[in-house]
Amino acid sequence: MKVVTSLQEMFAERRMLTEPVGFVPTMGYLHEGHLSLVRRAKQECRSVVVSIFVNPTQFGPQEDLARYPRDLERDLRLLAPLEVDLVWTPTVDEMYPPGYQTWVTVEEVTRPLEGAMRPGHFRGVTTIVSKLFNAVQPQRAYFGQKDAQQAAVIRQMTRDLNYPIEIVVCPTVREADGLAMSSRNVYLSPTERQAATVLYRALRAAEQAYQAGERNAERLRAVMRQVLESEPLARVQYVSCADFDTLQELDEVRGKALLSMAVFIGNTRLIDNIVLEP
Ligand code: PAF
């Protein structure tokens, strides 16, 4: 496993890789969710590249950039047994040098949900992912379903900008009690960690209502809200029952839909979702 930092080294190493190249972009502090993406990439590609970069431009001014967990040594220890070919750890200075002024913006699909709550977030994500794509030039790139809107935005960007890259979205990896794995889970105190299971319980309750025949989207949203409100440590930012592709809120669920939510547990903002299949 080679570890490189500069763009120049990255380009040099990229030339040596056998195609198809699979790419897993991450912000580090890896967990089983990331590792499942790497394993999938290993199964499907001849070479695998992982990037580790806490991208400052996708954090809002009030967000957790400074305290976002980082532990490169631990990340490399976790990646080594998976036989990753190349790990790229770019620097902020090289990704965003002084005078930097070029941005990638995706429109409609970035507006609702996370886009509405985190202004500028997706502009930061699409800009860095497109810069990473340009350097890594993968044939496939792997993202988690946990960040459902991010996956939809990247799919849209890849189509719109004609990147010859297949976007592979892999299932959310959960703890035994249902909590979706996330690097931000480390912020939770033991009591909050227990309370955080309410997100998955709320999603499952709405999914069960759907399976029992409920198709009214507002009633499905109400089921989620009711479960969330039963948890005193939870502060709901949004609950959504939206079209899977456009992410527009639905009145009636007819095709593939996304149940999703953002909830503060104490000071930690968590997101989660479940897909409803027609
Ligand atoms: O999902 C993430 O970890 C980040 O948003 C990504 C895709 C690595 C871009 O910084």
XYZ file of N, CA and C and ligand atoms in Angstrom:
844
model
N 0.854 -1.199 0.000
C 0.000 0.000 0.000
C 0.889 1.247 0.000
N 0.795 2.033 -1.050
C 1.590 3.269 -1.144
C 0.761 4.428 -0.589
N 1.410 5.316 0.134
C 0.708 6.489 0.650
C 1.366 7.720 0.041
N 0.588 8.556 -0.639
C 1.161 9.758 -1.253
C 0.373 10.986 -0.817
N 1.044 12.128 -0.865
C 0.380 13.355 -0.435
C 0.256 14.353 -1.583
N 1.365 14.580 -2.300
C 1.307 15.650 -3.304
C 0.556 15.184 -4.550
N 0.016 16.168 -5.258
C -0.710 15.910 -6.506
C 0.238 15.291 -7.541
N 1.482 15.773 -7.519
C 2.464 15.263 -8.474
C 2.722 13.763 -8.274
N 2.880 13.370 -6.984
C 3.074 11.940 -6.685
C 1.830 11.152 -7.061
N 0.673 11.760 -6.795
C -0.594 11.089 -7.102
C -0.666 10.787 -8.604
N -0.354 11.790 -9.423
C -0.402 11.592 -10.887
C 0.601 10.518 -11.307
N 1.798 10.545 -10.705
C 2.835 9.574 -11.077
C 2.379 8.154 -10.730
N 1.820 7.983 -9.517
C 1.384 6.644 -9.088
C 0.182 6.169 -9.900
N -0.681 7.118 -10.271
C -1.886 6.751 -11.025
C -1.519 6.071 -12.344
N -0.439 6.542 -12.958
C -0.026 5.984 -14.256
C 0.353 4.524 -14.145
N 0.767 4.087 -12.937
C 1.223 2.691 -12.750
C 0.065 1.741 -12.438
N -1.133 2.270 -12.169
C -2.222 1.393 -11.708
C -2.869 0.656 -12.868
N -3.263 -0.583 -12.605
C -3.967 -1.371 -13.610
C -5.455 -1.030 -13.545
N -6.074 -0.865 -14.687
C -7.504 -0.524 -14.721
C -8.348 -1.796 -14.767
N -9.590 -1.794 -14.349
C -10.312 -0.653 -13.815
C -9.849 -0.258 -12.412
N -9.803 1.076 -12.218
C -9.429 1.638 -10.917
C -10.713 1.973 -10.158
N -10.799 1.484 -8.930
C -11.924 1.822 -8.045
C -11.463 2.877 -7.064
N -12.329 3.841 -6.767
C -11.935 4.966 -5.917
C -12.927 5.125 -4.759
N -12.376 5.222 -3.548
C -13.209 5.462 -2.365
C -12.755 6.781 -1.734
N -13.481 7.872 -1.978
C -13.111 9.144 -1.342
C -13.630 9.170 0.092
N -12.792 9.587 1.043
C -13.238 9.639 2.450
C -12.679 10.899 3.114
N -13.230 11.185 4.289
C -12.651 12.245 5.129
C -11.928 11.609 6.314
N -11.605 10.312 6.194
C -10.830 9.652 7.240
C -11.657 9.292 8.455
N -10.946 8.983 9.534
C -11.541 8.442 10.756
C -12.461 7.283 10.367
N -11.830 6.331 9.689
C -12.567 5.274 8.993
C -13.300 4.347 9.954
N -14.448 3.878 9.488
C -15.214 2.884 10.247
C -15.648 1.792 9.276
N -16.403 0.855 9.783
C -16.803 -0.313 8.989
C -17.556 0.106 7.713
N -18.259 1.236 7.758
C -18.959 1.719 6.564
C -17.975 1.991 5.428
N -16.895 2.730 5.753
C -15.867 3.000 4.730
C -15.234 1.695 4.250
N -14.927 0.810 5.234
C -14.211 -0.421 4.874
C -15.070 -1.294 3.966
N -16.400 -1.224 4.139
C -17.281 -2.009 3.254
C -17.199 -1.470 1.812
N -16.999 -0.149 1.672
C -16.837 0.424 0.324
C -15.525 -0.054 -0.294
N -14.473 -0.091 0.532
C -13.161 -0.527 0.035
C -13.231 -1.997 -0.386
N -13.890 -2.821 0.448
C -13.988 -4.257 0.105
C -14.737 -4.441 -1.205
N -15.824 -3.683 -1.374
C -16.602 -3.787 -2.621
C -15.740 -3.363 -3.813
N -14.976 -2.272 -3.640
C -14.104 -1.801 -4.722
C -13.057 -2.867 -5.053
N -12.529 -3.524 -4.026
C -11.532 -4.580 -4.247
C -12.122 -5.731 -5.064
N -13.394 -6.056 -4.760
C -14.041 -7.161 -5.500
C -14.227 -6.819 -6.971
N -14.482 -5.530 -7.243
C -14.924 -5.163 -8.588
C -13.837 -4.532 -9.465
N -12.688 -4.186 -8.863
C -11.682 -3.420 -9.627
C -10.300 -4.054 -9.506
N -9.436 -3.791 -10.476
C -8.064 -4.327 -10.435
C -7.189 -3.529 -9.464
N -7.460 -2.218 -9.323
C -6.697 -1.391 -8.370
C -7.684 -0.553 -7.561
N -7.285 -0.243 -6.330
C -8.155 0.577 -5.478
C -7.368 1.750 -4.890
N -7.950 2.936 -5.027
C -7.372 4.157 -4.454
C -8.339 4.675 -3.389
N -7.805 5.041 -2.227
C -8.614 5.670 -1.174
C -8.033 7.058 -0.936
N -8.886 8.080 -0.884
C -8.378 9.400 -0.490
C -8.859 9.700 0.920
N -8.009 10.389 1.659
C -8.355 10.822 3.016
C -8.109 12.317 3.061
N -9.190 13.082 3.161
C -9.040 14.544 3.125
C -10.260 15.154 3.802
N -10.034 15.851 4.909
C -11.140 16.562 5.568
C -11.299 17.877 4.798
N -12.333 17.907 3.983
C -12.494 18.989 3.008
C -13.120 20.228 3.655
N -12.335 21.285 3.865
C -12.866 22.425 4.630
C -14.056 23.103 3.959
N -14.129 23.042 2.628
C -15.162 23.840 1.945
C -16.555 23.238 2.053
N -16.690 22.034 2.606
C -18.036 21.484 2.763
C -18.577 21.657 4.173
N -17.798 22.367 5.020
C -18.245 22.660 6.389
C -18.710 24.112 6.442
N -19.851 24.344 7.086
C -20.317 25.716 7.293
C -19.508 26.359 8.414
N -19.608 27.711 8.545
C -18.804 28.412 9.567
C -19.129 27.955 10.996
N -20.376 27.504 11.225
C -20.740 27.058 12.588
C -20.549 25.548 12.758
N -19.994 24.870 11.754
C -19.918 23.415 11.825
C -18.608 22.936 12.463
N -18.394 21.594 12.405
C -17.381 20.979 13.263
C -16.032 20.730 12.586
N -15.645 21.585 11.596
C -14.377 21.359 10.884
C -13.194 21.195 11.854
N -13.057 22.121 12.812
C -11.870 22.107 13.683
C -11.827 20.842 14.530
N -13.002 20.379 14.975
C -12.953 19.209 15.877
C -13.293 17.901 15.160
N -13.443 17.949 13.823
C -13.747 16.720 13.086
C -12.660 15.690 13.398
N -13.034 14.438 13.774
C -12.002 13.483 14.221
C -11.024 13.116 13.113
N -9.737 13.066 13.472
C -8.683 12.727 12.509
C -7.708 11.767 13.179
N -7.317 10.715 12.490
C -6.297 9.799 13.005
C -5.736 8.990 11.828
N -4.776 9.600 11.145
C -4.248 8.999 9.915
C -3.585 7.647 10.172
N -2.843 7.559 11.298
C -2.149 6.283 11.581
C -3.137 5.149 11.706
N -4.223 5.420 12.434
C -5.265 4.407 12.628
C -5.913 4.062 11.285
N -6.183 5.074 10.473
C -6.799 4.839 9.166
C -5.911 3.919 8.313
N -4.613 4.194 8.315
C -3.698 3.392 7.487
C -3.616 1.960 8.009
N -3.688 1.831 9.343
C -3.687 0.473 9.938
C -4.920 -0.307 9.489
N -6.051 0.379 9.399
C -7.289 -0.303 8.993
C -7.277 -0.650 7.503
N -6.613 0.188 6.709
C -6.627 -0.039 5.254
C -5.619 -1.103 4.813
N -4.497 -1.204 5.544
C -3.408 -2.094 5.096
C -3.880 -3.526 4.809
N -4.640 -4.161 5.740
C -5.030 -5.552 5.462
C -5.989 -5.693 4.280
N -6.597 -4.603 3.847
C -7.546 -4.695 2.724
C -6.827 -4.609 1.373
N -5.527 -4.468 1.436
C -4.695 -4.435 0.231
C -5.103 -3.348 -0.762
N -5.287 -2.169 -0.200
C -5.519 -0.978 -1.017
C -4.214 -0.674 -1.747
N -4.284 -0.268 -3.003
C -3.051 -0.006 -3.754
C -2.448 1.339 -3.389
N -3.332 2.338 -3.279
C -2.826 3.697 -3.123
C -3.734 4.488 -2.187
N -3.112 5.164 -1.216
C -3.863 6.070 -0.343
C -3.345 7.475 -0.634
N -4.263 8.375 -0.899
C -3.886 9.755 -1.215
C -4.386 10.658 -0.090
N -3.447 11.401 0.511
C -3.813 12.296 1.622
C -3.457 13.730 1.218
N -4.263 14.339 0.367
C -3.913 15.684 -0.114
C -3.879 16.704 1.025
N -3.246 17.829 0.765
C -3.222 18.903 1.770
C -4.192 20.008 1.341
N -4.648 20.765 2.329
C -5.558 21.884 2.045
C -4.848 22.878 1.127
N -3.564 23.116 1.394
C -2.819 24.106 0.589
C -2.779 23.721 -0.881
N -2.658 22.419 -1.133
C -2.565 22.029 -2.534
C -3.948 21.949 -3.199
N -4.961 21.577 -2.416
C -6.308 21.508 -2.984
C -6.909 22.900 -3.179
N -6.621 23.788 -2.232
C -7.185 25.147 -2.306
C -6.063 26.166 -2.097
N -5.191 26.336 -3.098
C -4.091 27.293 -2.917
C -4.623 28.725 -2.850
N -3.833 29.646 -2.353
C -4.268 31.041 -2.302
C -4.743 31.478 -3.690
N -5.861 32.186 -3.737
C -6.391 32.658 -5.017
C -7.337 31.667 -5.668
N -7.584 30.556 -5.001
C -8.481 29.528 -5.562
C -9.860 30.133 -5.814
N -10.467 29.874 -6.992
C -11.765 30.500 -7.258
C -12.686 29.708 -8.187
N -12.483 28.389 -8.284
C -13.327 27.607 -9.191
C -14.185 26.618 -8.405
N -15.492 26.630 -8.687
C -16.434 25.811 -7.926
C -17.328 25.017 -8.857
N -17.732 23.849 -8.400
C -18.688 23.038 -9.162
C -20.020 23.105 -8.406
N -21.066 23.527 -9.093
C -22.377 23.612 -8.431
C -23.398 22.787 -9.178
N -24.086 21.934 -8.445
C -25.209 21.174 -8.989
C -26.455 21.880 -8.460
N -27.482 22.015 -9.298
C -28.600 22.877 -8.888
C -29.714 22.148 -8.139
N -30.841 21.830 -8.825
C -32.062 21.391 -8.100
C -31.852 20.377 -6.970
N -31.117 19.296 -7.295
C -31.069 18.187 -6.341
C -30.298 18.550 -5.058
N -29.554 19.676 -5.099
C -28.831 20.093 -3.882
C -29.689 21.014 -2.997
N -30.902 21.403 -3.499
C -31.636 22.448 -2.753
C -32.350 21.951 -1.501
N -33.078 20.797 -1.568
C -33.827 20.404 -0.361
C -32.931 19.780 0.710
N -33.538 19.318 1.785
C -32.924 18.466 2.822
C -31.586 19.017 3.324
N -30.499 18.280 3.140
C -29.194 18.725 3.635
C -28.798 20.066 3.022
N -29.134 20.252 1.758
C -28.788 21.496 1.067
C -29.466 22.695 1.717
N -30.711 22.509 2.172
C -31.450 23.609 2.799
C -30.891 23.911 4.182
N -30.436 22.870 4.881
C -29.945 23.047 6.259
C -28.474 23.459 6.302
N -27.721 23.092 5.247
C -26.269 23.322 5.276
C -25.870 24.086 4.009
N -26.172 25.404 3.973
C -25.883 26.169 2.762
C -24.403 26.053 2.374
N -24.156 25.805 1.100
C -22.772 25.721 0.615
C -22.161 24.335 0.761
N -22.800 23.462 1.529
C -22.207 22.131 1.788
C -21.967 21.372 0.486
N -23.003 21.289 -0.354
C -22.834 20.468 -1.561
C -21.905 21.124 -2.578
N -21.809 22.435 -2.577
C -20.844 23.085 -3.463
C -19.426 22.635 -3.080
N -19.183 22.513 -1.782
C -17.880 22.024 -1.309
C -17.672 20.564 -1.688
N -18.740 19.756 -1.541
C -18.614 18.323 -1.852
C -18.364 18.122 -3.345
N -19.172 18.768 -4.185
C -19.038 18.518 -5.625
C -17.709 19.077 -6.145
N -17.260 20.170 -5.568
C -15.975 20.728 -6.006
C -14.832 19.767 -5.659
N -14.799 19.297 -4.422
C -13.666 18.421 -4.060
C -13.776 17.086 -4.777
N -15.007 16.538 -4.888
C -15.111 15.225 -5.538
C -14.681 15.358 -6.996
N -15.018 16.459 -7.611
C -14.619 16.591 -9.006
C -13.098 16.776 -9.126
N -12.475 17.478 -8.177
C -11.011 17.598 -8.195
C -10.351 16.229 -7.944
N -10.942 15.454 -7.017
C -10.391 14.117 -6.733
C -10.566 13.218 -7.959
N -11.747 13.279 -8.577
C -11.988 12.481 -9.794
C -10.957 12.829 -10.875
N -10.674 14.111 -11.040
C -9.735 14.529 -12.088
C -8.340 13.945 -11.864
N -7.953 13.838 -10.605
C -6.616 13.313 -10.320
C -6.591 11.787 -10.347
N -7.603 11.159 -9.774
C -7.586 9.690 -9.633
C -8.030 9.002 -10.930
N -8.894 9.682 -11.679
C -9.429 9.118 -12.934
C -9.857 7.659 -12.787
N -10.786 7.425 -11.858
C -11.221 6.040 -11.638
C -12.233 5.618 -12.696
N -12.428 4.305 -12.820
C -13.528 3.817 -13.653
C -14.797 3.686 -12.798
N -14.604 3.434 -11.486
C -15.755 3.341 -10.571
C -15.441 4.116 -9.301
N -16.476 4.755 -8.729
C -16.287 5.439 -7.443
C -17.388 4.983 -6.501
N -17.018 4.808 -5.231
C -17.893 4.154 -4.256
C -18.317 5.131 -3.165
N -19.644 5.197 -2.941
C -20.210 6.086 -1.921
C -21.216 5.298 -1.088
N -21.496 5.784 0.127
C -22.437 5.091 1.013
C -23.848 5.642 0.855
N -24.815 4.750 0.994
C -26.227 5.140 0.942
C -26.608 6.008 2.148
N -25.813 5.935 3.214
C -26.079 6.749 4.410
C -26.182 8.230 4.034
N -25.309 8.688 3.126
C -25.386 10.069 2.632
C -26.159 10.040 1.318
N -27.461 9.787 1.432
C -28.280 9.516 0.242
C -28.302 10.714 -0.712
N -28.424 11.911 -0.153
C -28.487 13.082 -1.043
C -27.135 13.315 -1.703
N -26.066 13.112 -0.961
C -24.721 13.239 -1.554
C -24.589 12.291 -2.753
N -25.069 11.045 -2.580
C -24.980 10.072 -3.676
C -25.781 10.580 -4.882
N -26.979 11.129 -4.637
C -27.814 11.623 -5.739
C -27.126 12.814 -6.435
N -26.508 13.667 -5.640
C -25.831 14.863 -6.186
C -24.620 14.441 -7.031
N -23.857 13.476 -6.519
C -22.661 13.015 -7.255
C -23.081 12.308 -8.553
N -24.164 11.546 -8.476
C -24.662 10.882 -9.703
C -24.998 11.931 -10.757
N -25.700 12.974 -10.303
C -26.106 14.054 -11.210
C -24.874 14.753 -11.797
N -23.904 15.073 -10.938
C -22.697 15.778 -11.394
C -21.930 14.929 -12.409
N -21.837 13.634 -12.113
C -21.075 12.727 -12.987
C -21.715 12.678 -14.377
N -23.072 12.612 -14.369
C -23.803 12.615 -15.651
C -23.609 13.937 -16.375
N -23.830 15.026 -15.660
C -23.831 16.355 -16.280
C -22.451 16.736 -16.812
N -21.392 16.330 -16.109
C -20.037 16.718 -16.539
C -19.354 15.644 -17.381
N -20.133 14.610 -17.765
C -19.611 13.541 -18.641
C -18.384 12.838 -18.079
N -18.336 12.655 -16.766
C -17.246 11.834 -16.224
C -17.505 10.380 -16.619
N -16.526 9.694 -17.206
C -16.740 8.287 -17.556
C -16.532 7.387 -16.334
N -17.326 7.629 -15.311
C -17.145 6.944 -14.020
C -18.488 6.357 -13.597
N -18.456 5.087 -13.185
C -19.679 4.469 -12.659
C -19.757 4.776 -11.162
N -20.878 5.339 -10.739
C -21.043 5.646 -9.313
C -21.740 4.456 -8.652
N -21.043 3.845 -7.687
C -21.581 2.662 -7.007
C -21.984 3.073 -5.594
N -23.256 2.891 -5.276
C -23.746 3.289 -3.952
C -23.987 2.024 -3.125
N -23.320 1.946 -1.983
C -23.342 0.714 -1.164
C -24.214 0.910 0.082
N -24.799 -0.193 0.577
C -25.741 -0.107 1.708
C -25.123 0.510 2.961
N -25.966 1.164 3.745
C -25.545 1.731 5.035
C -25.138 0.593 5.968
N -24.000 0.762 6.636
C -23.573 -0.242 7.624
C -24.013 0.269 8.997
N -24.659 -0.625 9.759
C -25.236 -0.229 11.049
C -24.596 -0.973 12.208
N -24.618 -0.341 13.386
C -24.243 -1.032 14.620
C -25.346 -2.053 14.909
N -25.078 -2.961 15.883
C -26.053 -4.022 16.183
C -27.418 -3.440 16.559
N -27.436 -2.262 17.191
C -28.729 -1.691 17.598
C -29.335 -0.772 16.533
N -28.769 -0.773 15.344
C -29.382 -0.039 14.232
C -28.756 1.311 13.931
N -27.970 1.875 14.855
C -27.372 3.195 14.588
C -26.464 3.124 13.359
N -26.690 4.016 12.408
C -25.863 4.033 11.196
C -24.440 4.442 11.578
N -23.438 3.739 11.038
C -22.056 4.100 11.363
C -21.713 5.456 10.766
N -21.021 6.259 11.550
C -20.625 7.602 11.118
C -19.421 8.020 11.949
N -18.498 8.748 11.323
C -17.327 9.226 12.077
C -17.785 10.133 13.216
N -18.931 10.790 13.039
C -19.414 11.739 14.058
C -20.003 11.025 15.287
N -20.214 9.702 15.218
C -20.759 9.003 16.385
C -19.826 9.115 17.601
N -18.531 9.391 17.356
C -17.596 9.504 18.497
C -17.931 10.704 19.382
N -18.679 11.664 18.848
C -19.031 12.834 19.663
C -20.063 12.487 20.744
N -20.775 11.343 20.587
C -21.906 11.045 21.469
C -21.430 10.541 22.832
N -22.016 11.080 23.915
C -21.765 10.530 25.252
C -22.501 9.189 25.335
N -22.206 8.359 26.340
C -22.905 7.068 26.438
C -24.436 7.222 26.446
N -24.962 8.219 27.148
C -26.433 8.414 27.180
C -26.931 8.830 25.807
N -26.193 9.721 25.160
C -26.593 10.167 23.814
C -26.501 9.012 22.816
N -25.482 8.193 22.993
C -25.298 7.046 22.074
C -26.533 6.143 22.112
N -27.056 5.956 23.341
C -28.269 5.147 23.526
C -29.459 5.848 22.856
N -29.569 7.164 23.085
C -30.692 7.938 22.525
C -30.661 7.948 20.997
N -29.444 7.857 20.433
C -29.287 7.977 18.971
C -29.948 6.828 18.201
N -30.273 5.749 18.907
C -30.949 4.630 18.223
C -32.345 5.049 17.753
N -32.825 6.190 18.254
C -34.180 6.629 17.896
C -34.311 6.914 16.388
N -33.223 7.293 15.731
C -33.330 7.596 14.291
C -33.766 6.347 13.519
N -33.069 5.251 13.767
C -33.384 4.030 13.023
C -34.753 3.493 13.438
N -35.075 3.636 14.738
C -36.405 3.179 15.181
C -37.502 3.959 14.464
N -37.298 5.252 14.282
C -38.297 6.088 13.604
C -38.422 5.687 12.132
N -37.276 5.455 11.500
C -37.298 5.048 10.076
C -37.999 3.693 9.919
N -37.687 2.766 10.819
C -38.280 1.422 10.736
C -39.792 1.486 10.964
N -40.214 2.346 11.886
C -41.656 2.463 12.161
C -42.376 2.943 10.897
N -41.793 3.921 10.217
C -42.425 4.424 8.988
C -42.359 3.360 7.890
N -41.250 2.641 7.831
C -41.129 1.585 6.826
C -42.186 0.501 7.062
N -42.408 0.175 8.341
C -43.424 -0.844 8.648
C -44.818 -0.345 8.267
N -45.083 0.940 8.523
C -46.382 1.506 8.123
C -46.535 1.412 6.607
N -45.453 1.702 5.883
C -45.471 1.602 4.416
C -45.754 0.155 3.993
N -45.064 -0.782 4.655
C -45.259 -2.201 4.299
C -46.684 -2.653 4.612
N -47.296 -2.000 5.612
C -48.686 -2.345 5.967
C -49.679 -1.641 5.038
N -49.179 -0.859 4.081
C -50.072 -0.283 3.072
C -50.204 1.230 3.102
N -49.570 1.897 4.064
C -49.680 3.365 4.120
C -48.922 3.997 2.945
N -49.604 4.823 2.165
C -48.958 5.478 1.023
C -48.992 7.007 1.128
N -49.677 7.498 2.184
C -49.760 8.944 2.359
C -48.452 9.440 2.995
N -47.728 10.302 2.250
C -46.379 10.695 2.683
C -46.420 11.486 3.987
N -47.436 12.322 4.166
C -47.501 13.122 5.389
C -47.704 12.217 6.605
N -48.519 11.147 6.412
C -48.707 10.226 7.540
C -47.405 9.468 7.852
N -46.629 9.150 6.821
C -45.337 8.482 7.059
C -44.374 9.425 7.792
N -44.397 10.702 7.396
C -43.547 11.680 8.098
C -43.996 11.792 9.559
N -45.336 11.746 9.774
C -45.878 11.874 11.144
C -45.445 10.686 12.006
N -45.392 9.486 11.412
C -44.942 8.304 12.160
C -43.510 8.530 12.644
N -42.655 9.041 11.740
C -41.242 9.271 12.123
C -41.148 10.326 13.226
N -41.910 11.434 13.039
C -41.854 12.514 14.039
C -42.284 12.022 15.414
N -43.358 11.193 15.417
C -43.884 10.709 16.701
C -42.832 9.887 17.457
N -42.150 9.000 16.746
C -41.117 8.188 17.420
C -39.988 9.105 17.902
N -39.560 10.045 17.050
C -38.443 10.933 17.424
C -38.801 11.774 18.654
N -40.071 12.212 18.696
C -40.489 13.071 19.817
C -40.548 12.304 21.136
N -40.553 10.972 21.062
C -40.569 10.177 22.305
C -39.180 10.173 22.968
N -38.173 10.688 22.288
C -36.812 10.685 22.839
C -36.444 12.105 23.287
N -36.350 12.324 24.615
C -36.110 13.686 25.115
C -34.811 14.318 24.619
N -33.782 13.527 24.293
C -32.504 14.117 23.852
C -32.487 14.459 22.365
N -33.573 14.095 21.648
C -33.577 14.298 20.193
C -34.232 15.634 19.831
N -33.581 16.392 18.949
C -34.156 17.633 18.402
C -34.181 17.486 16.885
N -35.414 17.424 16.364
C -35.567 17.115 14.941
C -35.267 18.337 14.088
N -34.425 18.173 13.069
C -34.206 19.274 12.122
C -35.128 19.111 10.927
N -35.181 17.930 10.350
C -36.212 17.636 9.350
C -36.505 16.153 9.312
N -37.745 15.826 8.886
C -38.043 14.457 8.460
C -38.622 14.583 7.065
N -38.336 13.610 6.231
C -38.718 13.750 4.830
C -39.173 12.415 4.260
N -40.159 12.515 3.375
C -40.553 11.365 2.566
C -40.576 11.916 1.140
N -39.538 11.606 0.381
C -39.313 12.306 -0.888
C -39.111 11.313 -2.030
N -39.272 11.817 -3.234
C -38.978 11.018 -4.425
C -37.491 10.627 -4.391
N -37.184 9.375 -4.716
C -35.812 8.875 -4.593
C -34.824 9.649 -5.468
N -35.241 10.048 -6.673
C -34.295 10.691 -7.597
C -34.234 12.199 -7.432
N -35.438 12.831 -7.345
C -35.443 14.302 -7.325
C -35.308 14.850 -5.915
N -35.634 14.023 -4.922
C -35.659 14.405 -3.509
C -36.728 15.462 -3.191
N -37.707 15.609 -4.090
C -38.824 16.504 -3.807
C -39.805 15.786 -2.876
N -40.361 16.548 -1.901
C -41.316 15.939 -0.971
C -42.530 15.412 -1.725
N -43.033 14.273 -1.257
C -44.167 13.624 -1.915
C -45.455 13.879 -1.140
N -46.593 13.812 -1.854
C -47.895 13.736 -1.186
C -48.266 12.268 -1.006
N -48.029 11.511 -2.069
C -48.403 10.101 -2.113
C -47.174 9.314 -2.577
N -46.872 8.174 -1.945
C -45.739 7.360 -2.405
C -46.226 6.421 -3.494
N -45.718 6.615 -4.701
C -46.130 5.733 -5.814
C -44.944 4.923 -6.328
N -43.759 5.563 -6.457
C -42.567 4.849 -6.941
C -41.545 4.724 -5.811
N -40.276 4.612 -6.215
C -39.194 4.495 -5.230
C -39.093 5.804 -4.428
N -38.999 5.684 -3.111
C -38.992 6.892 -2.268
C -37.895 6.797 -1.222
N -37.555 7.953 -0.654
C -36.524 8.010 0.374
C -37.127 8.601 1.649
N -37.073 7.810 2.728
C -37.418 8.349 4.054
C -36.102 8.816 4.645
N -36.024 10.086 5.066
C -34.748 10.553 5.619
C -34.982 11.557 6.727
N -33.943 11.803 7.490
C -34.062 12.727 8.620
C -32.700 13.277 9.049
N -32.737 14.461 9.655
C -31.562 15.007 10.347
C -32.035 15.346 11.752
N -31.297 14.861 12.738
C -31.725 14.998 14.133
C -30.504 15.339 14.979
N -30.648 16.338 15.837
C -29.584 16.601 16.822
C -29.812 15.714 18.034
N -28.757 15.013 18.442
C -28.783 14.315 19.730
C -27.762 15.073 20.566
N -28.246 15.871 21.516
C -27.363 16.825 22.187
C -26.850 17.784 21.129
N -25.510 17.936 21.043
C -24.949 18.868 20.043
C -24.549 18.171 18.759
N -24.787 16.868 18.676
C -24.323 16.108 17.507
C -25.454 15.945 16.509
N -25.161 16.359 15.276
C -26.176 16.260 14.223
C -25.986 14.935 13.485
N -27.044 14.125 13.480
C -26.981 12.822 12.814
C -27.984 12.790 11.672
N -27.638 12.064 10.601
C -28.595 11.857 9.514
C -28.729 10.357 9.264
N -29.885 9.986 8.728
C -30.079 8.573 8.389
C -31.226 8.492 7.381
N -31.346 7.353 6.726
C -32.420 7.189 5.741
C -32.680 5.713 5.463
N -33.833 5.480 4.857
C -34.210 4.137 4.382
C -34.889 4.347 3.029
N -34.628 3.440 2.117
C -35.270 3.514 0.795
C -36.545 2.674 0.806
N -37.624 3.239 0.292
C -38.872 2.465 0.126
C -38.933 1.992 -1.326
N -38.965 0.694 -1.502
C -39.050 0.141 -2.868
C -40.528 -0.003 -3.257
N -40.880 0.294 -4.505
C -42.286 0.163 -4.900
C -42.765 -1.299 -4.855
O -18.761 11.495 2.299
C -17.664 12.045 2.571
O -16.882 11.569 3.401
C -17.295 13.358 1.895
O -18.404 14.152 1.691
C -16.507 13.155 0.582
C -17.341 12.435 -0.455
C -15.239 12.349 0.867
C -16.092 14.511 0.017
O -15.306 15.222 0.902
